[in-house]
Coordinates of C-alpha atoms in Angstrom, one line a residue:
M12 CA -79.4 -131.9 17.3
F13 CA -78.6 -134.8 19.7
D14 CA -79.3 -133.8 23.4
P15 CA -76.3 -135.6 25.4
T16 CA -77.9 -134.7 28.9
L17 CA -79.1 -137.9 31.0
N18 CA -82.5 -136.2 30.6
G19 CA -82.1 -136.0 26.9
V20 CA -80.6 -139.5 26.5
I21 CA -83.6 -141.1 28.5
A22 CA -86.3 -138.9 26.6
Q23 CA -84.8 -140.4 23.4
I24 CA -84.8 -144.0 24.8
E25 CA -88.6 -143.4 25.6
A26 CA -89.5 -142.0 22.2
G27 CA -87.9 -145.0 20.6
K28 CA -85.2 -142.8 19.0
I29 CA -82.3 -144.7 20.8
V30 CA -82.7 -148.3 20.3
L31 CA -81.0 -151.8 20.4
P32 CA -79.7 -153.4 17.2
A33 CA -80.4 -157.1 16.9
M34 CA -76.9 -158.0 17.4
Q35 CA -77.2 -156.9 21.2
R36 CA -77.6 -159.8 23.6
P37 CA -80.2 -159.6 26.4
F38 CA -79.9 -157.4 29.5
V39 CA -78.2 -159.2 32.2
W40 CA -77.5 -156.7 35.2
K41 CA -79.2 -157.5 38.5
D42 CA -81.1 -155.2 40.6
D43 CA -78.2 -154.7 43.0
R44 CA -75.9 -153.6 40.1
I45 CA -78.5 -151.2 38.9
A46 CA -78.7 -149.7 42.4
R47 CA -74.8 -149.4 42.6
L48 CA -75.0 -147.7 39.3
I49 CA -77.4 -144.9 40.8
D50 CA -75.2 -144.8 43.8
S51 CA -72.1 -143.8 41.6
L52 CA -74.2 -141.3 39.7
L53 CA -75.4 -139.5 42.8
R54 CA -71.9 -139.5 44.2
G55 CA -70.9 -137.7 41.1
F56 CA -68.6 -140.5 39.7
P57 CA -68.4 -140.9 35.9
I58 CA -70.6 -144.0 35.0
G59 CA -68.9 -145.0 31.7
T60 CA -69.7 -144.4 28.0
A61 CA -72.2 -145.3 25.4
L62 CA -71.4 -145.5 21.6
L63 CA -74.1 -144.8 19.4
W64 CA -74.6 -145.1 15.5
K65 CA -76.8 -142.7 13.8
T66 CA -78.4 -144.3 10.8
S67 CA -81.5 -144.5 8.6
E68 CA -80.4 -147.7 6.9
M69 CA -82.9 -150.7 7.4
Q70 CA -81.7 -152.5 10.5
R71 CA -83.2 -154.9 12.9
F72 CA -83.7 -153.3 16.2
R73 CA -85.7 -153.8 19.4
P74 CA -86.9 -150.9 22.1
F75 CA -85.3 -150.7 25.4
Q76 CA -87.1 -152.5 28.1
K77 CA -88.1 -150.4 31.0
D78 CA -90.1 -153.2 33.1
I79 CA -87.5 -156.1 33.5
Q80 CA -88.5 -159.4 34.8
S81 CA -85.6 -161.4 36.2
D82 CA -86.6 -164.6 35.0
T83 CA -88.2 -163.5 31.5
G84 CA -85.2 -164.8 29.5
I85 CA -84.7 -163.6 26.0
I86 CA -86.5 -160.9 24.3
I87 CA -87.0 -161.7 20.7
D88 CA -89.5 -159.1 19.5
F89 CA -87.4 -157.0 16.8
E90 CA -88.6 -154.6 14.5
S91 CA -87.3 -152.8 11.3
D92 CA -88.5 -150.0 9.3
R93 CA -87.0 -147.1 7.2
S94 CA -89.3 -144.4 8.5
S95 CA -86.7 -142.2 10.4
E96 CA -83.3 -141.9 11.5
R97 CA -82.4 -143.8 14.8
Y98 CA -79.5 -144.1 17.3
L99 CA -78.4 -147.9 17.4
V100 CA -76.4 -148.7 20.7
L101 CA -73.2 -150.5 19.6
D102 CA -71.7 -150.2 23.4
G103 CA -73.5 -149.2 26.8
Q104 CA -76.6 -151.3 26.7
Q105 CA -76.3 -152.4 30.1
R106 CA -75.9 -149.0 31.6
L107 CA -78.4 -147.3 29.4
T108 CA -81.1 -150.1 30.2
S109 CA -80.3 -149.7 33.9
L110 CA -80.9 -145.9 33.8
F111 CA -84.0 -146.3 32.0
V112 CA -85.3 -148.9 34.3
A113 CA -84.5 -146.8 37.4
L114 CA -86.0 -143.8 35.9
A115 CA -89.0 -144.8 34.3
G116 CA -89.6 -148.5 34.8
T117 CA -89.6 -151.5 37.2
Y118 CA -87.6 -154.4 38.2
D119 CA -89.7 -157.5 39.1
G120 CA -92.5 -155.4 39.2
K121 CA -91.0 -152.9 41.8
K122 CA -90.0 -149.1 41.4
L123 CA -86.5 -147.8 42.5
F124 CA -86.7 -145.9 45.8
L125 CA -84.0 -143.8 47.3
D126 CA -83.5 -143.1 51.1
V127 CA -83.2 -139.3 51.2
L128 CA -81.6 -139.5 54.4
S129 CA -78.7 -141.7 53.2
G130 CA -75.8 -140.6 51.0
V131 CA -73.6 -139.8 54.0
K132 CA -70.2 -141.3 54.1
G133 CA -69.9 -141.5 57.8
D134 CA -67.5 -144.7 58.5
K135 CA -68.2 -146.3 55.3
D136 CA -65.2 -147.4 53.0
P137 CA -65.0 -145.8 49.7
G138 CA -65.8 -149.2 48.0
N139 CA -69.2 -149.3 49.7
V140 CA -72.3 -147.8 48.6
Y141 CA -73.4 -144.6 50.3
W142 CA -76.8 -144.1 49.0
D143 CA -79.5 -146.7 49.9
C144 CA -81.5 -147.4 46.7
R145 CA -83.7 -150.5 46.5
F146 CA -86.5 -151.8 44.3
L147 CA -89.6 -151.7 46.4
T148 CA -93.4 -151.8 46.3
E149 CA -95.4 -148.9 47.7
K150 CA -96.1 -151.2 50.7
E151 CA -92.6 -152.1 51.2
A152 CA -91.5 -148.5 51.2
Q153 CA -94.3 -147.4 53.6
E154 CA -93.2 -150.2 56.0
L155 CA -89.4 -148.8 55.8
N156 CA -90.6 -145.3 56.3
R157 CA -92.8 -146.1 59.4
W158 CA -91.6 -144.0 62.3
P159 CA -91.5 -144.4 65.4
R160 CA -91.3 -148.3 64.8
P161 CA -92.7 -150.6 67.2
V162 CA -90.7 -152.2 70.0
G163 CA -88.9 -155.2 69.0
D164 CA -89.7 -154.7 65.2
K165 CA -86.5 -156.5 63.6
A166 CA -87.7 -156.1 60.0
V167 CA -86.0 -152.8 59.4
G168 CA -82.9 -151.1 60.7
S169 CA -82.8 -148.8 63.8
E170 CA -82.1 -145.6 61.8
R171 CA -84.9 -143.3 60.3
A172 CA -85.3 -143.8 56.6
V173 CA -87.4 -141.8 54.1
F174 CA -87.6 -143.7 51.0
V175 CA -88.9 -141.8 47.9
K176 CA -89.3 -142.8 44.4
F177 CA -86.3 -142.1 42.4
H178 CA -88.2 -141.0 39.4
D179 CA -90.1 -138.6 41.4
L180 CA -86.9 -136.7 42.9
T181 CA -85.5 -136.4 39.2
R182 CA -88.8 -134.6 38.1
L183 CA -88.7 -132.0 40.8
P184 CA -88.2 -128.4 39.5
A185 CA -84.4 -127.4 40.7
A186 CA -85.5 -123.9 41.7
K187 CA -88.3 -125.3 44.3
A188 CA -86.3 -128.7 45.2
G189 CA -85.2 -127.2 48.4
L190 CA -88.4 -125.7 49.4
I191 CA -90.3 -128.8 48.7
A192 CA -88.0 -130.9 50.7
T193 CA -88.1 -128.5 53.7
R194 CA -91.9 -128.6 53.8
E195 CA -91.8 -132.5 53.5
A196 CA -89.5 -132.6 56.4
M197 CA -91.6 -130.5 58.7
K198 CA -94.6 -132.8 58.0
L199 CA -92.3 -135.9 58.8
R200 CA -91.0 -134.0 62.1
L201 CA -87.4 -134.6 61.0
T202 CA -84.5 -133.2 63.0
P203 CA -82.5 -130.3 61.8
N204 CA -79.7 -132.7 60.8
Q205 CA -82.2 -134.8 58.9
T206 CA -83.7 -132.0 57.2
E207 CA -80.6 -130.7 55.9
R208 CA -79.8 -134.1 54.6
M209 CA -83.2 -134.2 52.9
T210 CA -82.9 -131.1 51.4
E211 CA -79.4 -131.8 49.8
S212 CA -81.0 -135.0 48.3
Y213 CA -83.8 -133.3 46.9
L214 CA -81.6 -130.9 45.1
Q215 CA -79.2 -133.5 43.9
G216 CA -82.1 -135.6 42.5
A217 CA -83.5 -132.6 40.7
T218 CA -80.5 -131.6 38.9
I219 CA -78.7 -134.9 38.3
L220 CA -80.2 -135.5 34.9
A221 CA -78.9 -132.2 33.5
S222 CA -75.5 -133.6 33.7
K223 CA -73.6 -133.9 30.4
T224 CA -70.4 -135.7 31.8
A225 CA -71.7 -138.5 33.8
L226 CA -72.3 -140.4 30.9
Q227 CA -69.9 -139.9 27.9
I228 CA -71.8 -140.2 24.7
H229 CA -69.8 -141.1 21.4
L230 CA -71.6 -140.8 18.2
I231 CA -71.0 -142.5 14.9
D232 CA -72.1 -140.8 11.7
E233 CA -73.6 -137.7 13.2
D234 CA -74.0 -135.4 10.4
A235 CA -71.1 -137.4 8.3
A236 CA -70.7 -136.7 4.8
E237 CA -69.4 -140.0 3.9
P238 CA -71.2 -142.8 6.2
M239 CA -69.4 -145.7 7.8
P240 CA -69.9 -148.9 5.7
V241 CA -72.1 -151.2 7.8
E242 CA -69.4 -153.8 7.7
E243 CA -67.1 -151.6 9.6
I244 CA -69.8 -150.7 12.1
L245 CA -70.4 -154.5 12.7
E246 CA -66.7 -155.0 13.4
I247 CA -66.7 -151.8 15.8
F248 CA -69.6 -153.4 17.8
V249 CA -67.3 -156.9 18.1
R250 CA -64.3 -155.1 19.2
V251 CA -65.7 -152.8 21.8
N252 CA -67.9 -155.6 23.4
S253 CA -65.0 -158.2 23.2
G254 CA -61.7 -156.8 22.5
G255 CA -61.9 -158.3 19.1
L256 CA -61.7 -161.8 20.5
V257 CA -62.3 -164.5 17.9
L258 CA -64.9 -166.3 20.4
Q259 CA -67.2 -163.2 19.7
K260 CA -67.2 -163.5 16.0
S261 CA -70.4 -165.1 16.2
D262 CA -72.1 -161.8 16.9
L263 CA -70.6 -160.3 13.9
L264 CA -71.5 -163.3 11.8
M265 CA -75.2 -162.9 13.2
S266 CA -75.1 -159.7 12.4
L267 CA -73.9 -160.0 8.7
L268 CA -76.5 -162.9 8.2
D269 CA -79.3 -160.5 9.8
L270 CA -78.8 -158.1 6.9
K271 CA -80.2 -160.7 4.4
W272 CA -82.2 -163.0 6.9
N273 CA -84.1 -160.6 8.8
D274 CA -85.7 -163.2 11.1
I275 CA -82.5 -164.9 12.1
Q276 CA -82.2 -163.8 15.5
P277 CA -85.9 -164.4 16.7
E278 CA -86.0 -167.9 15.0
L279 CA -82.6 -168.9 16.4
Y280 CA -84.0 -167.8 19.9
R281 CA -87.2 -169.4 19.6
S282 CA -85.4 -172.7 18.4
V283 CA -83.2 -172.3 21.7
V284 CA -86.2 -172.1 23.9
E285 CA -87.9 -174.9 22.4
I286 CA -84.8 -177.3 22.3
N287 CA -84.0 -176.4 26.1
K288 CA -87.6 -176.9 27.0
A289 CA -87.9 -179.4 30.2
H290 CA -84.2 -180.5 29.3
P291 CA -81.3 -179.9 31.6
F292 CA -79.1 -178.7 29.2
N293 CA -78.0 -175.2 28.0
I294 CA -77.9 -175.5 24.3
T295 CA -77.0 -172.1 23.0
R296 CA -77.7 -169.8 19.8
D297 CA -74.2 -170.4 18.6
D298 CA -74.7 -174.2 18.8
V299 CA -77.7 -174.2 16.8
L300 CA -76.1 -171.8 14.1
K301 CA -72.9 -173.9 13.7
S302 CA -75.4 -177.0 13.3
I303 CA -77.3 -175.1 10.5
L304 CA -73.8 -174.4 8.9
L305 CA -72.8 -178.2 9.2
A306 CA -76.1 -179.0 7.4
N307 CA -75.3 -176.6 4.6
A308 CA -71.6 -178.3 4.6
S309 CA -70.3 -174.9 5.3
E310 CA -67.3 -173.9 7.5
T311 CA -68.2 -173.4 11.3
R312 CA -65.3 -171.3 12.3
F313 CA -66.9 -167.9 12.7
D314 CA -63.7 -166.1 12.3
R315 CA -63.2 -167.6 8.9
L316 CA -66.6 -167.0 7.7
V317 CA -66.8 -163.3 8.6
A318 CA -63.7 -162.7 6.6
D319 CA -65.7 -163.6 3.2
R320 CA -68.6 -161.3 3.3
G321 CA -69.8 -162.5 -0.2
R322 CA -70.0 -166.1 1.1
V323 CA -72.1 -164.8 4.3
E324 CA -74.5 -163.2 1.8
K325 CA -75.1 -166.4 -0.1
L326 CA -75.4 -168.2 3.3
A327 CA -78.2 -166.0 4.5
A328 CA -80.2 -167.1 1.6
E329 CA -79.4 -171.0 2.0
L330 CA -79.6 -171.4 5.9
P331 CA -83.2 -170.8 6.7
Q332 CA -84.4 -173.9 4.9
Y333 CA -82.2 -176.2 7.5
L334 CA -83.5 -174.6 10.6
P335 CA -86.5 -177.0 11.5
G336 CA -84.4 -180.2 10.7
V337 CA -81.7 -179.1 13.0
R338 CA -84.0 -178.1 15.7
D339 CA -85.6 -181.5 15.6
A340 CA -82.2 -183.1 15.6
W341 CA -81.2 -181.2 18.7
K342 CA -84.5 -182.2 20.4
S343 CA -83.8 -185.8 19.4
L344 CA -80.4 -185.8 20.6
T345 CA -81.4 -184.5 23.9
I346 CA -83.8 -187.4 24.4
L347 CA -81.0 -189.7 23.5
L348 CA -78.6 -188.3 25.9
I349 CA -81.2 -188.4 28.8
D350 CA -83.0 -191.6 27.9
D351 CA -80.3 -193.9 26.5
C352 CA -76.9 -192.3 27.6
K353 CA -78.3 -191.5 30.9
I354 CA -76.7 -188.3 31.0
T355 CA -78.6 -185.5 32.7
S356 CA -76.0 -182.7 33.4
E357 CA -74.1 -180.0 31.8
R358 CA -71.3 -180.8 33.8
F359 CA -70.3 -183.7 31.5
F360 CA -69.8 -181.5 28.5
R361 CA -66.3 -180.7 28.8
G362 CA -65.1 -178.4 26.4
G363 CA -68.5 -177.2 25.6
H364 CA -71.1 -178.7 23.2
N365 CA -68.6 -179.1 20.2
S366 CA -68.6 -182.7 20.8
L367 CA -72.2 -183.0 20.2
L368 CA -72.4 -181.4 16.9
P369 CA -71.6 -184.3 14.5
F370 CA -74.4 -186.2 16.2
V371 CA -76.5 -183.3 15.5
L372 CA -75.9 -183.5 11.8
Y373 CA -76.1 -187.3 11.8
L374 CA -79.7 -187.0 13.4
F375 CA -80.5 -184.2 10.8
M376 CA -79.6 -186.6 8.1
D377 CA -81.4 -189.7 9.7
P378 CA -84.2 -188.4 11.8
H379 CA -85.4 -191.9 12.7
P380 CA -82.5 -194.1 13.6
K381 CA -83.3 -197.8 14.1
P382 CA -82.6 -199.3 17.5
A383 CA -79.3 -200.9 16.4
E384 CA -78.2 -197.5 15.1
K385 CA -79.2 -195.9 18.5
R386 CA -77.0 -198.4 20.1
R387 CA -74.1 -197.2 18.0
L388 CA -74.7 -193.7 18.8
V389 CA -74.6 -194.2 22.5
V390 CA -71.2 -195.7 22.4
A391 CA -70.0 -192.9 19.9
I392 CA -71.5 -190.2 22.1
Y393 CA -69.3 -191.5 25.1
V394 CA -66.3 -192.1 23.1
A395 CA -66.6 -188.5 21.8
L396 CA -67.4 -186.9 25.1
M397 CA -64.9 -189.0 27.2
S398 CA -61.9 -188.4 25.0
G399 CA -62.8 -184.9 24.2
V400 CA -61.5 -185.5 20.6
F401 CA -63.7 -182.7 19.3
A402 CA -63.6 -180.2 22.3
G403 CA -61.6 -177.1 21.4
A404 CA -60.8 -178.6 17.9
E405 CA -63.3 -177.0 15.6
A406 CA -61.6 -178.0 12.3
R407 CA -61.2 -181.6 13.4
M408 CA -64.8 -181.7 14.3
G409 CA -66.0 -179.9 11.1
A410 CA -64.0 -182.2 9.0
F411 CA -65.2 -185.2 10.6
A412 CA -68.7 -184.1 10.4
R413 CA -69.0 -183.1 6.9
K414 CA -67.0 -186.2 5.6
E415 CA -68.5 -189.0 7.8
C416 CA -71.9 -187.9 9.0
V417 CA -73.6 -188.3 5.7
N418 CA -77.0 -189.7 4.6
G419 CA -77.4 -193.2 4.0
K420 CA -74.6 -194.6 6.3
P421 CA -74.4 -195.9 9.8
F422 CA -72.8 -193.6 12.4
P423 CA -69.0 -194.1 11.6
L424 CA -68.2 -195.2 15.1
E425 CA -65.1 -197.3 13.9
N426 CA -63.7 -194.0 12.3
L427 CA -64.4 -192.1 15.3
C428 CA -62.5 -194.5 17.5
R429 CA -59.6 -194.5 15.1
L430 CA -59.5 -190.8 15.2
V431 CA -59.4 -191.2 19.3
A432 CA -56.7 -193.6 18.9
Q433 CA -54.7 -191.5 16.6
Y434 CA -54.9 -188.3 18.5
Y435 CA -54.9 -189.6 22.3
G436 CA -53.5 -193.0 22.1
I437 CA -56.5 -194.5 23.7
N438 CA -57.3 -198.0 22.5
S439 CA -59.2 -199.9 25.2
L440 CA -62.1 -199.3 27.5
E441 CA -60.0 -199.0 30.4
M442 CA -58.1 -196.0 28.8
L443 CA -61.5 -194.4 27.8
L444 CA -62.7 -194.8 31.5
R445 CA -59.7 -193.3 32.9
R446 CA -59.8 -190.3 30.4
H447 CA -63.2 -188.6 32.0
L448 CA -63.7 -189.1 35.8
D449 CA -67.1 -187.5 36.0
L450 CA -68.7 -189.6 32.9
T451 CA -67.2 -192.7 34.4
L452 CA -68.8 -192.1 37.7
N453 CA -72.1 -191.4 35.8
I454 CA -71.9 -194.8 34.4
A455 CA -70.7 -196.4 37.7
H456 CA -74.0 -194.9 39.3
G457 CA -76.1 -196.0 36.4
G458 CA -76.8 -192.1 35.8
I459 CA -76.7 -189.7 38.5
S460 CA -79.9 -189.7 40.6
L461 CA -78.6 -188.4 44.0
D462 CA -81.1 -185.5 44.8
N463 CA -81.7 -185.0 41.0
N464 CA -78.9 -182.3 41.4
P465 CA -75.9 -183.5 39.8
E466 CA -74.2 -180.3 39.4
N467 CA -73.4 -180.1 43.2
L468 CA -72.2 -183.6 43.5
Q469 CA -68.4 -183.9 44.5
R470 CA -66.0 -186.6 43.3
D471 CA -64.6 -188.4 46.4
H472 CA -62.0 -190.8 47.0
I473 CA -63.3 -194.2 48.7
F474 CA -60.0 -195.0 50.2
P475 CA -58.5 -191.4 51.4
R476 CA -55.6 -190.5 49.2
S477 CA -53.4 -189.3 51.9
T478 CA -53.7 -192.7 53.8
L479 CA -53.0 -194.3 50.5
E480 CA -50.0 -192.0 49.9
A481 CA -48.6 -192.8 53.3
K482 CA -48.6 -196.5 52.4
G483 CA -46.6 -195.7 49.3
I484 CA -49.3 -196.4 46.9
P485 CA -48.6 -194.9 43.6
D486 CA -50.8 -191.9 42.4
D487 CA -52.1 -193.8 39.2
R488 CA -53.6 -196.5 41.7
A489 CA -54.8 -193.9 44.3
N490 CA -56.5 -191.8 41.7
H491 CA -57.8 -194.7 39.7
Y492 CA -61.5 -194.1 38.7
A493 CA -62.6 -197.3 40.8
N494 CA -61.4 -195.4 43.8
F495 CA -64.0 -192.6 43.3
H496 CA -67.7 -192.2 44.0
F497 CA -70.1 -189.2 43.7
L498 CA -71.0 -187.6 47.0
R499 CA -73.1 -184.8 48.2
D500 CA -71.2 -181.6 49.0
K501 CA -72.8 -181.4 52.5
D502 CA -71.7 -185.2 53.0
N503 CA -68.0 -184.5 52.0
L504 CA -67.5 -181.7 54.6
N505 CA -66.9 -184.1 57.5
K506 CA -65.0 -187.2 55.7
S507 CA -61.5 -186.1 55.8
N508 CA -59.3 -189.5 55.9
I509 CA -61.6 -191.5 57.9
A510 CA -61.0 -195.1 56.7
P511 CA -63.9 -196.2 54.5
H512 CA -65.4 -199.1 56.8
R513 CA -65.8 -196.3 59.5
W514 CA -67.0 -193.4 57.4
F515 CA -69.6 -195.3 55.3
G516 CA -71.0 -196.8 58.6
K517 CA -71.2 -193.5 60.3
P518 CA -70.9 -190.4 57.7
G519 CA -71.0 -187.7 60.2
D520 CA -74.4 -186.8 61.3
Q521 CA -76.0 -188.7 58.3
P522 CA -77.6 -192.1 58.0
A523 CA -75.2 -195.0 57.7
Y524 CA -74.8 -196.0 53.9
S525 CA -77.2 -199.1 53.4
V526 CA -76.5 -202.1 51.3
A527 CA -78.7 -200.4 48.7
D528 CA -76.8 -197.2 48.8
L529 CA -73.5 -199.2 48.4
K530 CA -74.9 -201.3 45.7
E531 CA -75.8 -198.1 43.7
R532 CA -71.9 -197.2 44.0
L533 CA -71.0 -200.8 43.0
L534 CA -69.6 -201.3 46.4
T535 CA -70.2 -203.7 49.4
H536 CA -69.1 -203.6 53.1
D537 CA -66.5 -206.2 52.4
M538 CA -64.6 -204.1 49.9
L539 CA -64.5 -201.3 52.5
Q540 CA -62.5 -203.1 55.0
P541 CA -58.8 -202.4 56.1
G542 CA -56.6 -204.1 53.7
K543 CA -59.0 -204.4 51.0
F544 CA -58.0 -201.6 48.7
S545 CA -56.4 -203.8 45.9
T546 CA -59.1 -206.0 46.1
M547 CA -61.8 -203.1 45.8
L548 CA -59.9 -201.5 43.1
K549 CA -59.7 -204.8 41.0
E550 CA -63.4 -205.9 41.7
R551 CA -64.9 -202.5 41.2
S552 CA -63.0 -201.7 38.1
M553 CA -64.7 -204.9 36.7
L554 CA -68.2 -204.0 37.8
I555 CA -67.8 -200.5 36.2
Q556 CA -66.8 -201.9 33.1
E557 CA -69.6 -204.3 32.9
R558 CA -71.9 -201.5 33.8
A559 CA -70.5 -199.6 30.7
L560 CA -70.9 -202.8 28.5
A561 CA -74.6 -202.9 29.8
L562 CA -75.1 -199.1 28.8
F563 CA -73.5 -199.7 25.3
K564 CA -75.1 -203.1 24.8
M565 CA -72.0 -204.8 23.9
E566 CA -71.1 -208.5 24.8
S567 CA -67.5 -207.9 26.2
V568 CA -64.7 -205.7 27.0
A569 CA -62.9 -207.1 24.1
S570 CA -65.5 -206.1 21.6
V571 CA -65.1 -202.4 22.8
D572 CA -61.3 -202.7 22.7
A573 CA -61.7 -204.0 19.1
L574 CA -63.2 -200.7 17.9
F575 CA -60.0 -198.9 18.6
D576 CA -57.9 -201.6 16.8
I577 CA -58.7 -201.0 13.2
P578 CA -56.3 -200.9 10.5
D579 CA -56.1 -197.7 8.6
E580 CA -58.0 -197.6 5.3
E581 CA -56.1 -198.1 2.1

């Protein structure tokens, strides 16, 4: 019989009877959120629900973590057996893991402690925490408990605190908790009010795990005569975790594949770790899964796939053979992005990684492109990313990749440009550069190098927009890419509408921009002088286009424009 008390739930987690199915993603709550959950529990608030599926069917699962390391990343050690019935968590993983960590484990090597003198409302707002819960080492707890405190000690507050392990409080015998608290209070020489507060805390801690109402447990297939089909269980999982959004259909697809390809989750996670190792990108599990589907010439829209369960069963048998080649293709692409495209930041992948998938498929088909082919790939990557032709266009991306990125052909750069011209009217290098300011500035800077931290750089007008608007300069010229550069956020705080010849000469409390600093931005001191906006715009546009040509290894602007001016195939 299932024990719905918190004590029973934690005991069953510890015994491995309540486990996490492979479809569940990693634990993500931080220590402060765990502490807030315990504050809610101690205040008698309901802390949500958990949905558990009782089954003895073979399912991939992993036990709960009780010792959390905030920088560990993904846990990929899954198990499976038919030895006994288990309860698989379909919803409530974060709460249950938090309770398990608070009661039986650690967070970054520290135990959860509770100040038993806290919990009083006082002048606190109801939205604040009343109970002071912290993950501490024994030494840190002793330091906080020290009383009286040395004069001038600013490391801790002025109020007296008595931090006790939360686990120890919950293991006190309820009948004796009050007496134990009184004895401890006498040893610590607490005041009567403090003794009363400590006694209440001990009694509350000793009885809290007996609650059947704090966490509502909903069971599926508990003593069911007709068990629910696994496909419906998986659909329940997606709906309770995402409201049924199509974006989360990848979880359902992964779970369906997992029924036949038992190692799909750990293998994909290992591949993701290997792809992202030492690279500034965040390639995801779903990116790799889509790439494998493309390599199999399959549909990549997860919502379409999960509707055909028979097809998914066949895919589970076919897909594993493609994973090694796809993993290598992603690794080759990340190197190409950094070394040849000079792209070193996630900020340039507007619309996600969909635009990269045709290139992964191409490199899967042709793992060792020759130098001339790599040059075509660089141009094609910029065309795809800057235009956004595949961003949010799953069907278009899939059709192009499956039809065009095939073995034995050079990358279909001309057909890609034709597609971009068809959908967005882009027919020149100038129009392409206008389309994606961040990537254009990346080209202008020769690849972002400022502080090696491109995520925090800001786009900034060289000639202030407000000044140009006051002079009647049209928006399309004031906001032209040639009137922008990348700027550190701290440098942008003091810029306002200061004229460029003044600001670049004295940027707040920072050193003046040197000739080399300006050269990196394709600027000169002469371009920044009053009355030179039009000249600067014309000259810097040409310089940025020349830098793009050098990156693309193409001879002239006309040679790039010609890529978009291709008659339709008969």
